[in-house]
Amino acid sequence: MMDKWVFILALCLVQFFFESCSPSKLQSRSETTDQSPPVAASNQLPLPEGWTDITSRSQLPQIHLWLVNIDDSATMVLKELNTSDSELITQSKNDPCFLANISLQLKIADGSNNKRITRTPAVIDSIKNICGYVYSESGLLRRALVFENHGKLFELELFQENIGVPFDVLSSNQLQVVKTLLEK
């Protein structure tokens, strides 16, 4: 009986999260009321060696940062997880993997057979409250790190574009970017 209620609650949370992240509810940087930017522009950030900022090429307002590896072996995209539910925000600050679990379920929920969970959400850095997970899509790895910065929730997702670069090196670069963002 309890499993039924947990399942229903989880479905409600996934539906809420999905609706709150729909394009119609995402805010562009120009629509935010906070005068300070939620994250620093990468021209002010020291990027890992071999990474280039192509954020200006994005036509999507929800992309705060878009980085590409110099050999096109990987990309990183930073998006704000926009939620208006203060209880959800409070829960995610207490448990950094709460939103990461919802994010992962949304990514694999399309029923595609080419997506597989490789690592379930786990705390990457308990001091900085970073949670991450890994999944594969068509044989290429994807890693998402969920974190809070200046009262807002973000996800930096790493996309392996080919198998040419070891994934642990890419993951290290990704964590370096998140930690740099959190220092700003």
PDB file of C-alpha atoms in Angstrom:
ATOM      1  CA  MET A   1       0.000   0.000   0.000  1.00  0.00           C
ATOM      2  CA  MET A   2       2.808   2.417   0.900  1.00  0.00           C
ATOM      3  CA  ASP A   3       4.591   1.679  -2.398  1.00  0.00           C
ATOM      4  CA  LYS A   4       1.471   2.779  -4.272  1.00  0.00           C
ATOM      5  CA  TRP A   5       1.481   6.186  -2.553  1.00  0.00           C
ATOM      6  CA  VAL A   6       5.218   6.665  -3.056  1.00  0.00           C
ATOM      7  CA  PHE A   7       4.761   5.874  -6.740  1.00  0.00           C
ATOM      8  CA  ILE A   8       1.847   8.333  -7.051  1.00  0.00           C
ATOM      9  CA  LEU A   9       3.836  11.034  -5.248  1.00  0.00           C
ATOM     10  CA  ALA A  10       6.824  10.426  -7.528  1.00  0.00           C
ATOM     11  CA  LEU A  11       4.627  10.689 -10.623  1.00  0.00           C
ATOM     12  CA  CYS A  12       3.127  13.955  -9.354  1.00  0.00           C
ATOM     13  CA  LEU A  13       6.585  15.382  -8.721  1.00  0.00           C
ATOM     14  CA  VAL A  14       7.816  14.326 -12.159  1.00  0.00           C
ATOM     15  CA  GLN A  15       4.747  15.877 -13.779  1.00  0.00           C
ATOM     16  CA  PHE A  16       5.222  19.097 -11.793  1.00  0.00           C
ATOM     17  CA  PHE A  17       8.921  19.254 -12.657  1.00  0.00           C
ATOM     18  CA  PHE A  18       8.213  18.540 -16.314  1.00  0.00           C
ATOM     19  CA  GLU A  19       5.590  21.286 -16.476  1.00  0.00           C
ATOM     20  CA  SER A  20       7.800  23.782 -14.640  1.00  0.00           C
ATOM     21  CA  CYS A  21      10.648  23.175 -17.103  1.00  0.00           C
ATOM     22  CA  SER A  22       8.512  23.455 -20.226  1.00  0.00           C
ATOM     23  CA  PRO A  23       9.655  26.126 -22.687  1.00  0.00           C
ATOM     24  CA  SER A  24       6.662  28.332 -21.904  1.00  0.00           C
ATOM     25  CA  LYS A  25       7.681  28.519 -18.238  1.00  0.00           C
ATOM     26  CA  LEU A  26      11.412  28.985 -18.668  1.00  0.00           C
ATOM     27  CA  GLN A  27      12.669  32.487 -18.048  1.00  0.00           C
ATOM     28  CA  SER A  28      15.215  34.168 -20.226  1.00  0.00           C
ATOM     29  CA  ARG A  29      18.046  36.078 -18.616  1.00  0.00           C
ATOM     30  CA  SER A  30      16.367  39.361 -19.536  1.00  0.00           C
ATOM     31  CA  GLU A  31      13.147  38.330 -17.756  1.00  0.00           C
ATOM     32  CA  THR A  32      14.723  37.583 -14.388  1.00  0.00           C
ATOM     33  CA  THR A  33      14.084  40.081 -11.639  1.00  0.00           C
ATOM     34  CA  ASP A  34      17.436  39.567  -9.958  1.00  0.00           C
ATOM     35  CA  GLN A  35      19.851  42.319 -11.013  1.00  0.00           C
ATOM     36  CA  SER A  36      22.918  40.113 -10.727  1.00  0.00           C
ATOM     37  CA  PRO A  37      23.283  37.335 -13.293  1.00  0.00           C
ATOM     38  CA  PRO A  38      22.690  33.866 -11.814  1.00  0.00           C
ATOM     39  CA  VAL A  39      25.967  32.659 -13.264  1.00  0.00           C
ATOM     40  CA  ALA A  40      28.969  34.521 -14.562  1.00  0.00           C
ATOM     41  CA  ALA A  41      29.598  34.763 -18.280  1.00  0.00           C
ATOM     42  CA  SER A  42      32.346  32.382 -19.335  1.00  0.00           C
ATOM     43  CA  ASN A  43      34.551  35.222 -20.565  1.00  0.00           C
ATOM     44  CA  GLN A  44      34.962  35.938 -16.845  1.00  0.00           C
ATOM     45  CA  LEU A  45      35.425  32.260 -15.991  1.00  0.00           C
ATOM     46  CA  PRO A  46      38.625  30.317 -16.358  1.00  0.00           C
ATOM     47  CA  LEU A  47      37.585  27.457 -18.644  1.00  0.00           C
ATOM     48  CA  PRO A  48      39.257  24.057 -18.580  1.00  0.00           C
ATOM     49  CA  GLU A  49      41.996  23.697 -21.154  1.00  0.00           C
ATOM     50  CA  GLY A  50      40.651  22.845 -24.591  1.00  0.00           C
ATOM     51  CA  TRP A  51      37.135  24.236 -24.061  1.00  0.00           C
ATOM     52  CA  THR A  52      35.532  27.117 -25.974  1.00  0.00           C
ATOM     53  CA  ASP A  53      32.463  29.177 -25.101  1.00  0.00           C
ATOM     54  CA  ILE A  54      29.816  29.244 -27.852  1.00  0.00           C
ATOM     55  CA  THR A  55      26.956  30.554 -25.691  1.00  0.00           C
ATOM     56  CA  SER A  56      26.417  33.510 -28.020  1.00  0.00           C
ATOM     57  CA  ARG A  57      25.444  31.110 -30.834  1.00  0.00           C
ATOM     58  CA  SER A  58      22.503  29.767 -28.849  1.00  0.00           C
ATOM     59  CA  GLN A  59      19.038  30.951 -29.763  1.00  0.00           C
ATOM     60  CA  LEU A  60      17.586  29.343 -26.627  1.00  0.00           C
ATOM     61  CA  PRO A  61      17.200  31.741 -23.693  1.00  0.00           C
ATOM     62  CA  GLN A  62      17.326  28.924 -21.135  1.00  0.00           C
ATOM     63  CA  ILE A  63      20.953  28.138 -22.030  1.00  0.00           C
ATOM     64  CA  HIS A  64      23.147  30.138 -19.658  1.00  0.00           C
ATOM     65  CA  LEU A  65      26.438  28.611 -20.794  1.00  0.00           C
ATOM     66  CA  TRP A  66      27.371  26.404 -23.762  1.00  0.00           C
ATOM     67  CA  LEU A  67      30.886  25.016 -23.986  1.00  0.00           C
ATOM     68  CA  VAL A  68      32.432  22.847 -26.699  1.00  0.00           C
ATOM     69  CA  ASN A  69      35.612  20.809 -26.470  1.00  0.00           C
ATOM     70  CA  ILE A  70      38.195  21.962 -29.016  1.00  0.00           C
ATOM     71  CA  ASP A  71      38.162  18.609 -30.820  1.00  0.00           C
ATOM     72  CA  ASP A  72      34.323  18.434 -30.774  1.00  0.00           C
ATOM     73  CA  SER A  73      34.465  15.335 -28.583  1.00  0.00           C
ATOM     74  CA  ALA A  74      32.095  16.820 -25.990  1.00  0.00           C
ATOM     75  CA  THR A  75      29.804  19.701 -25.122  1.00  0.00           C
ATOM     76  CA  MET A  76      28.505  21.135 -21.844  1.00  0.00           C
ATOM     77  CA  VAL A  77      25.231  23.005 -21.458  1.00  0.00           C
ATOM     78  CA  LEU A  78      24.182  24.941 -18.350  1.00  0.00           C
ATOM     79  CA  LYS A  79      20.451  25.456 -17.810  1.00  0.00           C
ATOM     80  CA  GLU A  80      18.482  26.824 -14.908  1.00  0.00           C
ATOM     81  CA  LEU A  81      16.008  24.369 -13.424  1.00  0.00           C
ATOM     82  CA  ASN A  82      13.150  26.797 -13.045  1.00  0.00           C
ATOM     83  CA  THR A  83      10.652  25.846 -10.398  1.00  0.00           C
ATOM     84  CA  SER A  84       8.214  28.092  -8.634  1.00  0.00           C
ATOM     85  CA  ASP A  85       7.447  25.642  -5.837  1.00  0.00           C
ATOM     86  CA  SER A  86       9.285  26.823  -2.715  1.00  0.00           C
ATOM     87  CA  GLU A  87       8.808  23.424  -1.046  1.00  0.00           C
ATOM     88  CA  LEU A  88      10.542  21.749  -3.982  1.00  0.00           C
ATOM     89  CA  ILE A  89      13.422  24.226  -3.749  1.00  0.00           C
ATOM     90  CA  THR A  90      13.728  23.666   0.019  1.00  0.00           C
ATOM     91  CA  GLN A  91      13.702  19.884  -0.433  1.00  0.00           C
ATOM     92  CA  SER A  92      16.382  20.050  -3.134  1.00  0.00           C
ATOM     93  CA  LYS A  93      18.639  22.204  -0.927  1.00  0.00           C
ATOM     94  CA  ASN A  94      18.354  19.635   1.866  1.00  0.00           C
ATOM     95  CA  ASP A  95      18.866  16.719  -0.515  1.00  0.00           C
ATOM     96  CA  PRO A  96      20.900  17.658  -3.614  1.00  0.00           C
ATOM     97  CA  CYS A  97      19.891  14.454  -5.365  1.00  0.00           C
ATOM     98  CA  PHE A  98      16.157  15.122  -5.106  1.00  0.00           C
ATOM     99  CA  LEU A  99      16.002  17.168  -8.322  1.00  0.00           C
ATOM    100  CA  ALA A 100      18.714  15.080  -9.937  1.00  0.00           C
ATOM    101  CA  ASN A 101      16.441  12.034  -9.599  1.00  0.00           C
ATOM    102  CA  ILE A 102      13.567  13.913 -11.239  1.00  0.00           C
ATOM    103  CA  SER A 103      15.865  15.221 -13.985  1.00  0.00           C
ATOM    104  CA  LEU A 104      17.144  11.724 -14.748  1.00  0.00           C
ATOM    105  CA  GLN A 105      13.640  10.263 -14.899  1.00  0.00           C
ATOM    106  CA  LEU A 106      12.585  12.970 -17.344  1.00  0.00           C
ATOM    107  CA  LYS A 107      15.568  12.276 -19.588  1.00  0.00           C
ATOM    108  CA  ILE A 108      14.916   8.554 -19.838  1.00  0.00           C
ATOM    109  CA  ALA A 109      11.110   8.783 -19.744  1.00  0.00           C
ATOM    110  CA  ASP A 110      10.676   9.006 -23.506  1.00  0.00           C
ATOM    111  CA  GLY A 111      10.688   5.204 -23.673  1.00  0.00           C
ATOM    112  CA  SER A 112      13.620   5.130 -26.042  1.00  0.00           C
ATOM    113  CA  ASN A 113      15.533   1.866 -25.993  1.00  0.00           C
ATOM    114  CA  ASN A 114      18.818   3.666 -26.690  1.00  0.00           C
ATOM    115  CA  LYS A 115      18.991   5.337 -23.226  1.00  0.00           C
ATOM    116  CA  ARG A 116      20.386   3.496 -20.211  1.00  0.00           C
ATOM    117  CA  ILE A 117      21.096   4.623 -16.659  1.00  0.00           C
ATOM    118  CA  THR A 118      24.787   4.121 -15.948  1.00  0.00           C
ATOM    119  CA  ARG A 119      25.085   5.788 -12.514  1.00  0.00           C
ATOM    120  CA  THR A 120      22.128   6.768 -10.366  1.00  0.00           C
ATOM    121  CA  PRO A 121      22.127  10.201  -8.710  1.00  0.00           C
ATOM    122  CA  ALA A 122      24.737  10.487  -5.989  1.00  0.00           C
ATOM    123  CA  VAL A 123      26.384  13.315  -4.101  1.00  0.00           C
ATOM    124  CA  ILE A 124      29.565  14.412  -5.906  1.00  0.00           C
ATOM    125  CA  ASP A 125      30.575  17.117  -3.433  1.00  0.00           C
ATOM    126  CA  SER A 126      28.709  17.337  -0.124  1.00  0.00           C
ATOM    127  CA  ILE A 127      30.276  20.656   0.874  1.00  0.00           C
ATOM    128  CA  LYS A 128      29.202  22.406  -2.340  1.00  0.00           C
ATOM    129  CA  ASN A 129      25.948  20.387  -2.484  1.00  0.00           C
ATOM    130  CA  ILE A 130      26.492  18.948  -5.983  1.00  0.00           C
ATOM    131  CA  CYS A 131      24.675  15.822  -7.125  1.00  0.00           C
ATOM    132  CA  GLY A 132      25.341  13.985 -10.365  1.00  0.00           C
ATOM    133  CA  TYR A 133      24.249  11.038 -12.466  1.00  0.00           C
ATOM    134  CA  VAL A 134      25.335   9.381 -15.706  1.00  0.00           C
ATOM    135  CA  TYR A 135      23.303   7.801 -18.471  1.00  0.00           C
ATOM    136  CA  SER A 136      24.145   6.606 -21.939  1.00  0.00           C
ATOM    137  CA  GLU A 137      22.374   7.495 -25.148  1.00  0.00           C
ATOM    138  CA  SER A 138      23.138   5.509 -28.279  1.00  0.00           C
ATOM    139  CA  GLY A 139      26.366   4.319 -26.670  1.00  0.00           C
ATOM    140  CA  LEU A 140      27.617   7.820 -25.746  1.00  0.00           C
ATOM    141  CA  LEU A 141      27.779   8.931 -22.127  1.00  0.00           C
ATOM    142  CA  ARG A 142      25.891  11.878 -20.634  1.00  0.00           C
ATOM    143  CA  ARG A 143      26.576  13.282 -17.163  1.00  0.00           C
ATOM    144  CA  ALA A 144      24.440  15.858 -15.391  1.00  0.00           C
ATOM    145  CA  LEU A 145      25.461  17.800 -12.290  1.00  0.00           C
ATOM    146  CA  VAL A 146      22.680  19.522 -10.351  1.00  0.00           C
ATOM    147  CA  PHE A 147      23.532  22.339  -7.936  1.00  0.00           C
ATOM    148  CA  GLU A 148      22.237  25.542  -6.349  1.00  0.00           C
ATOM    149  CA  ASN A 149      23.872  28.900  -7.065  1.00  0.00           C
ATOM    150  CA  HIS A 150      22.670  32.273  -5.733  1.00  0.00           C
ATOM    151  CA  GLY A 151      19.317  30.792  -4.707  1.00  0.00           C
ATOM    152  CA  LYS A 152      18.658  29.231  -8.127  1.00  0.00           C
ATOM    153  CA  LEU A 153      18.905  25.605  -9.226  1.00  0.00           C
ATOM    154  CA  PHE A 154      21.084  24.666 -12.193  1.00  0.00           C
ATOM    155  CA  GLU A 155      22.068  21.623 -14.206  1.00  0.00           C
ATOM    156  CA  LEU A 156      25.316  21.409 -16.143  1.00  0.00           C
ATOM    157  CA  GLU A 157      25.046  18.519 -18.562  1.00  0.00           C
ATOM    158  CA  LEU A 158      28.041  16.992 -20.273  1.00  0.00           C
ATOM    159  CA  PHE A 159      27.475  15.300 -23.638  1.00  0.00           C
ATOM    160  CA  GLN A 160      30.100  12.914 -24.971  1.00  0.00           C
ATOM    161  CA  GLU A 161      30.008  13.384 -28.769  1.00  0.00           C
ATOM    162  CA  ASN A 162      32.491  10.635 -29.637  1.00  0.00           C
ATOM    163  CA  ILE A 163      34.546   8.135 -27.715  1.00  0.00           C
ATOM    164  CA  GLY A 164      37.850   9.844 -28.542  1.00  0.00           C
ATOM    165  CA  VAL A 165      38.422  11.422 -25.111  1.00  0.00           C
ATOM    166  CA  PRO A 166      38.306   9.441 -21.846  1.00  0.00           C
ATOM    167  CA  PHE A 167      35.073  10.213 -20.009  1.00  0.00           C
ATOM    168  CA  ASP A 168      36.853  10.680 -16.671  1.00  0.00           C
ATOM    169  CA  VAL A 169      38.806  13.613 -18.176  1.00  0.00           C
ATOM    170  CA  LEU A 170      35.584  15.166 -19.480  1.00  0.00           C
ATOM    171  CA  SER A 171      33.899  14.627 -16.097  1.00  0.00           C
ATOM    172  CA  SER A 172      36.788  16.315 -14.331  1.00  0.00           C
ATOM    173  CA  ASN A 173      36.455  19.316 -16.678  1.00  0.00           C
ATOM    174  CA  GLN A 174      32.732  19.459 -15.960  1.00  0.00           C
ATOM    175  CA  LEU A 175      33.232  19.448 -12.190  1.00  0.00           C
ATOM    176  CA  GLN A 176      35.877  22.175 -12.573  1.00  0.00           C
ATOM    177  CA  VAL A 177      33.337  24.390 -14.391  1.00  0.00           C
ATOM    178  CA  VAL A 178      30.693  23.857 -11.682  1.00  0.00           C
ATOM    179  CA  LYS A 179      33.124  24.636  -8.873  1.00  0.00           C
ATOM    180  CA  THR A 180      34.259  27.775 -10.709  1.00  0.00           C
ATOM    181  CA  LEU A 181      30.631  28.867 -11.133  1.00  0.00           C
ATOM    182  CA  LEU A 182      30.002  28.314  -7.422  1.00  0.00           C
ATOM    183  CA  GLU A 183      32.957  30.540  -6.515  1.00  0.00           C
ATOM    184  CA  LYS A 184      31.456  33.517  -8.398  1.00  0.00           C
TER     185      LYS A 184
END
